[in-house]
Amino acid sequence: MARILVIGGGTGGTATALALHKAGFDVEVHEAHPDSAEDLGAFLTLAGNGMRALAQIDATDAVTAIGFPLRSMRLLDATGAEVAKGPLGEADDPLLRFRCLRRGDLNSALQKEASRRGVHVRHGARLASVEEGPDGVTARFTDGSSATGDLLIGADGLNSTVRKATAPDARPVYAAQRVFYGYTRDARPPGEGEQFTMVRCSEAAFGYTVSPGGETYWFARVTDDPLTAEELTRGGWRDPLLSLLRQDTGPAADIVAATTGDVLVTNATEIPPGTPWRSARTLLVGDAAHAASPATGQGASMALEDAVVLAKSLRDTPDTDTGLALYEALRRPRVEHNTVVSGSLSRGGRGSTVPRPREEDLPRLLDWDTAVSV
């Protein structure tokens, strides 16, 4: 039984630990944040493919106990007129139904499930360096402690310390948009329950949904120069965003105006395709390997797919190097297609001319009882 260290206890890291544990590996998670993972204020949507991956690691119940389902999506123009509407994915299948939830709640739920199964999740363990040798890999932490294993998985996000150690020339790049998001209980936007609404505003792409408890979750993507670190933390972004949204008569401006709490902002960022993922005893997964702009809404779902395919690749091959090579061959075309498509949408394009990997192959690839192969 190989001992595997997972650096990062967010969605991708903890799901990877759950999958590896199910495959029979000895795995432990080291998370830098003292509680659950960082980015506690953001929300996300798990698509049908992400929910399918969760089912393969027996984590559906842990996740459907939080958040709320989404069955349909509609598109409004800048005036608020509906121009399109349809079901979201396989909305009639409870197992695959899209789900909206706060990122911090998802991380906490997965970490609790990992602990329940006997996977050790260590908090407050901030990685300082990685040392590879012929017999193992050692993670050294800023508190002076260390851990050694046969394989180290870097699931430590966009600004991955593992990536800096193993691929120091690889850096995230700005994907042309600022992303704002927030919550309000004081808005009463139009729409049905379990529905996500997108609005084509003149100066932004805007989306919102309303929880069963009446809380509106919203985001706005605005094309502009990247914000500095100081600007990202200073606050006061509600009024500048409102000035853009007030140009239109749709519901976006009223939702933001009704937001009395913090309006949060981040830069849309991506990892360029072709970035190295692995060395002899390390592998990057999730955003650490293939972060994409949020335009396709697939970041968390792609990380969940990573978890299942990695565990199966290591389970079904005779040695670690063969398993990592198989994993990369299976994952790189799909996740990099998503990065290119999402980045194109953020930059004002309509997607990608790169052929999309066959979607019909995904259920077989994720199915836990089916062996993986190229």
PDB file of N, CA and C in Angstrom, residues 6-9 29-39 122-130 138-147 152 156-157 159-162 164:
ATOM      1  N   VAL A   6      -1.305  14.394   0.173  1.00  0.00           N
ATOM      2  CA  VAL A   6      -2.075  15.356  -0.606  1.00  0.00           C
ATOM      3  C   VAL A   6      -1.891  16.725   0.030  1.00  0.00           C
ATOM      4  N   ILE A   7      -1.377  17.669  -0.736  1.00  0.00           N
ATOM      5  CA  ILE A   7      -1.172  19.031  -0.250  1.00  0.00           C
ATOM      6  C   ILE A   7      -2.343  19.879  -0.733  1.00  0.00           C
ATOM      7  N   GLY A   8      -3.178  20.306   0.203  1.00  0.00           N
ATOM      8  CA  GLY A   8      -4.360  21.101  -0.130  1.00  0.00           C
ATOM      9  C   GLY A   8      -5.630  20.350   0.214  1.00  0.00           C
ATOM     10  N   GLY A   9      -6.439  20.943   1.095  1.00  0.00           N
ATOM     11  CA  GLY A   9      -7.668  20.288   1.530  1.00  0.00           C
ATOM     12  C   GLY A   9      -8.921  20.918   0.976  1.00  0.00           C
ATOM     13  N   VAL A  29      -4.029  14.222   4.182  1.00  0.00           N
ATOM     14  CA  VAL A  29      -4.210  15.547   3.598  1.00  0.00           C
ATOM     15  C   VAL A  29      -3.566  16.591   4.504  1.00  0.00           C
ATOM     16  N   HIS A  30      -2.834  17.520   3.898  1.00  0.00           N
ATOM     17  CA  HIS A  30      -2.223  18.630   4.626  1.00  0.00           C
ATOM     18  C   HIS A  30      -2.776  19.939   4.066  1.00  0.00           C
ATOM     19  N   GLU A  31      -3.545  20.658   4.883  1.00  0.00           N
ATOM     20  CA  GLU A  31      -4.225  21.884   4.475  1.00  0.00           C
ATOM     21  C   GLU A  31      -3.643  23.080   5.216  1.00  0.00           C
ATOM     22  N   ALA A  32      -3.303  24.134   4.467  1.00  0.00           N
ATOM     23  CA  ALA A  32      -2.656  25.302   5.076  1.00  0.00           C
ATOM     24  C   ALA A  32      -3.593  26.093   5.976  1.00  0.00           C
ATOM     25  N   HIS A  33      -4.858  26.189   5.596  1.00  0.00           N
ATOM     26  CA  HIS A  33      -5.805  26.994   6.357  1.00  0.00           C
ATOM     27  C   HIS A  33      -6.100  26.308   7.691  1.00  0.00           C
ATOM     28  N   PRO A  34      -6.275  27.076   8.762  1.00  0.00           N
ATOM     29  CA  PRO A  34      -6.496  26.444  10.070  1.00  0.00           C
ATOM     30  C   PRO A  34      -7.837  25.746  10.230  1.00  0.00           C
ATOM     31  N   ASP A  35      -8.812  26.074   9.386  1.00  0.00           N
ATOM     32  CA  ASP A  35     -10.117  25.421   9.501  1.00  0.00           C
ATOM     33  C   ASP A  35     -10.381  24.604   8.243  1.00  0.00           C
ATOM     34  N   SER A  36     -11.373  25.024   7.419  1.00  0.00           N
ATOM     35  CA  SER A  36     -11.537  24.388   6.114  1.00  0.00           C
ATOM     36  C   SER A  36     -10.666  25.164   5.132  1.00  0.00           C
ATOM     37  N   ALA A  37     -10.789  24.883   3.844  1.00  0.00           N
ATOM     38  CA  ALA A  37      -9.903  25.532   2.879  1.00  0.00           C
ATOM     39  C   ALA A  37     -10.256  27.002   2.707  1.00  0.00           C
ATOM     40  N   GLU A  38      -9.373  27.736   2.056  1.00  0.00           N
ATOM     41  CA  GLU A  38      -9.565  29.163   1.879  1.00  0.00           C
ATOM     42  C   GLU A  38     -10.668  29.450   0.847  1.00  0.00           C
ATOM     43  N   ASP A  39     -10.889  30.747   0.603  1.00  0.00           N
ATOM     44  CA  ASP A  39     -11.915  31.208  -0.332  1.00  0.00           C
ATOM     45  C   ASP A  39     -13.306  30.833   0.176  1.00  0.00           C
ATOM     46  N   ARG A 122      -4.943  17.173   8.165  1.00  0.00           N
ATOM     47  CA  ARG A 122      -4.198  18.041   9.078  1.00  0.00           C
ATOM     48  C   ARG A 122      -4.341  19.494   8.643  1.00  0.00           C
ATOM     49  N   HIS A 123      -4.851  20.342   9.538  1.00  0.00           N
ATOM     50  CA  HIS A 123      -5.025  21.771   9.252  1.00  0.00           C
ATOM     51  C   HIS A 123      -3.829  22.573   9.759  1.00  0.00           C
ATOM     52  N   GLY A 124      -3.667  23.760   9.202  1.00  0.00           N
ATOM     53  CA  GLY A 124      -2.575  24.642   9.606  1.00  0.00           C
ATOM     54  C   GLY A 124      -1.220  24.170   9.148  1.00  0.00           C
ATOM     55  N   ALA A 125      -1.182  23.337   8.104  1.00  0.00           N
ATOM     56  CA  ALA A 125       0.087  22.790   7.596  1.00  0.00           C
ATOM     57  C   ALA A 125       0.420  23.482   6.276  1.00  0.00           C
ATOM     58  N   ARG A 126       1.132  24.585   6.354  1.00  0.00           N
ATOM     59  CA  ARG A 126       1.485  25.347   5.151  1.00  0.00           C
ATOM     60  C   ARG A 126       2.807  24.834   4.586  1.00  0.00           C
ATOM     61  N   LEU A 127       2.783  24.420   3.330  1.00  0.00           N
ATOM     62  CA  LEU A 127       3.952  23.819   2.701  1.00  0.00           C
ATOM     63  C   LEU A 127       5.050  24.850   2.474  1.00  0.00           C
ATOM     64  N   ALA A 128       6.277  24.470   2.802  1.00  0.00           N
ATOM     65  CA  ALA A 128       7.434  25.326   2.554  1.00  0.00           C
ATOM     66  C   ALA A 128       8.264  24.822   1.374  1.00  0.00           C
ATOM     67  N   SER A 129       8.453  23.493   1.295  1.00  0.00           N
ATOM     68  CA  SER A 129       9.289  22.954   0.224  1.00  0.00           C
ATOM     69  C   SER A 129       8.972  21.488   0.004  1.00  0.00           C
ATOM     70  N   VAL A 130       9.419  20.991  -1.146  1.00  0.00           N
ATOM     71  CA  VAL A 130       9.257  19.580  -1.519  1.00  0.00           C
ATOM     72  C   VAL A 130      10.627  19.026  -1.874  1.00  0.00           C
ATOM     73  N   THR A 138       9.449  14.135   0.363  1.00  0.00           N
ATOM     74  CA  THR A 138       9.215  14.736   1.670  1.00  0.00           C
ATOM     75  C   THR A 138       8.643  16.134   1.516  1.00  0.00           C
ATOM     76  N   ALA A 139       7.569  16.385   2.229  1.00  0.00           N
ATOM     77  CA  ALA A 139       6.975  17.718   2.307  1.00  0.00           C
ATOM     78  C   ALA A 139       7.436  18.362   3.604  1.00  0.00           C
ATOM     79  N   ARG A 140       8.020  19.540   3.520  1.00  0.00           N
ATOM     80  CA  ARG A 140       8.438  20.275   4.712  1.00  0.00           C
ATOM     81  C   ARG A 140       7.531  21.492   4.875  1.00  0.00           C
ATOM     82  N   PHE A 141       7.066  21.715   6.091  1.00  0.00           N
ATOM     83  CA  PHE A 141       6.079  22.748   6.366  1.00  0.00           C
ATOM     84  C   PHE A 141       6.712  23.908   7.136  1.00  0.00           C
ATOM     85  N   THR A 142       6.034  25.042   7.103  1.00  0.00           N
ATOM     86  CA  THR A 142       6.594  26.259   7.688  1.00  0.00           C
ATOM     87  C   THR A 142       6.715  26.188   9.200  1.00  0.00           C
ATOM     88  N   ASP A 143       6.021  25.264   9.858  1.00  0.00           N
ATOM     89  CA  ASP A 143       6.134  25.131  11.312  1.00  0.00           C
ATOM     90  C   ASP A 143       7.289  24.214  11.722  1.00  0.00           C
ATOM     91  N   GLY A 144       8.068  23.759  10.737  1.00  0.00           N
ATOM     92  CA  GLY A 144       9.210  22.905  11.019  1.00  0.00           C
ATOM     93  C   GLY A 144       8.928  21.419  10.922  1.00  0.00           C
ATOM     94  N   SER A 145       7.680  21.042  10.796  1.00  0.00           N
ATOM     95  CA  SER A 145       7.331  19.624  10.683  1.00  0.00           C
ATOM     96  C   SER A 145       7.537  19.142   9.248  1.00  0.00           C
ATOM     97  N   SER A 146       7.439  17.832   9.065  1.00  0.00           N
ATOM     98  CA  SER A 146       7.595  17.255   7.731  1.00  0.00           C
ATOM     99  C   SER A 146       6.779  15.974   7.629  1.00  0.00           C
ATOM    100  N   ALA A 147       6.580  15.521   6.407  1.00  0.00           N
ATOM    101  CA  ALA A 147       5.904  14.257   6.150  1.00  0.00           C
ATOM    102  C   ALA A 147       6.530  13.641   4.917  1.00  0.00           C
ATOM    103  N   LEU A 152       3.499  12.529  -3.865  1.00  0.00           N
ATOM    104  CA  LEU A 152       2.915  13.761  -3.341  1.00  0.00           C
ATOM    105  C   LEU A 152       2.011  14.368  -4.403  1.00  0.00           C
ATOM    106  N   ASP A 156      -2.999  22.300  -4.264  1.00  0.00           N
ATOM    107  CA  ASP A 156      -2.958  23.527  -3.481  1.00  0.00           C
ATOM    108  C   ASP A 156      -3.264  24.771  -4.296  1.00  0.00           C
ATOM    109  N   GLY A 157      -4.078  24.616  -5.321  1.00  0.00           N
ATOM    110  CA  GLY A 157      -4.723  25.743  -5.970  1.00  0.00           C
ATOM    111  C   GLY A 157      -3.886  26.544  -6.935  1.00  0.00           C
ATOM    112  N   ASN A 159      -2.170  29.304  -6.836  1.00  0.00           N
ATOM    113  CA  ASN A 159      -0.829  29.753  -6.475  1.00  0.00           C
ATOM    114  C   ASN A 159      -0.028  28.629  -5.818  1.00  0.00           C
ATOM    115  N   SER A 160      -0.127  27.458  -6.371  1.00  0.00           N
ATOM    116  CA  SER A 160       0.427  26.225  -5.819  1.00  0.00           C
ATOM    117  C   SER A 160       1.908  26.323  -5.454  1.00  0.00           C
ATOM    118  N   THR A 161       2.222  26.004  -4.206  1.00  0.00           N
ATOM    119  CA  THR A 161       3.612  25.893  -3.779  1.00  0.00           C
ATOM    120  C   THR A 161       4.260  24.665  -4.400  1.00  0.00           C
ATOM    121  N   VAL A 162       3.493  23.597  -4.573  1.00  0.00           N
ATOM    122  CA  VAL A 162       4.036  22.396  -5.214  1.00  0.00           C
ATOM    123  C   VAL A 162       4.447  22.706  -6.646  1.00  0.00           C
ATOM    124  N   LYS A 164       5.347  25.604  -7.854  1.00  0.00           N
ATOM    125  CA  LYS A 164       6.539  26.455  -7.825  1.00  0.00           C
ATOM    126  C   LYS A 164       7.795  25.631  -7.574  1.00  0.00           C
TER     127      LYS A 164
END
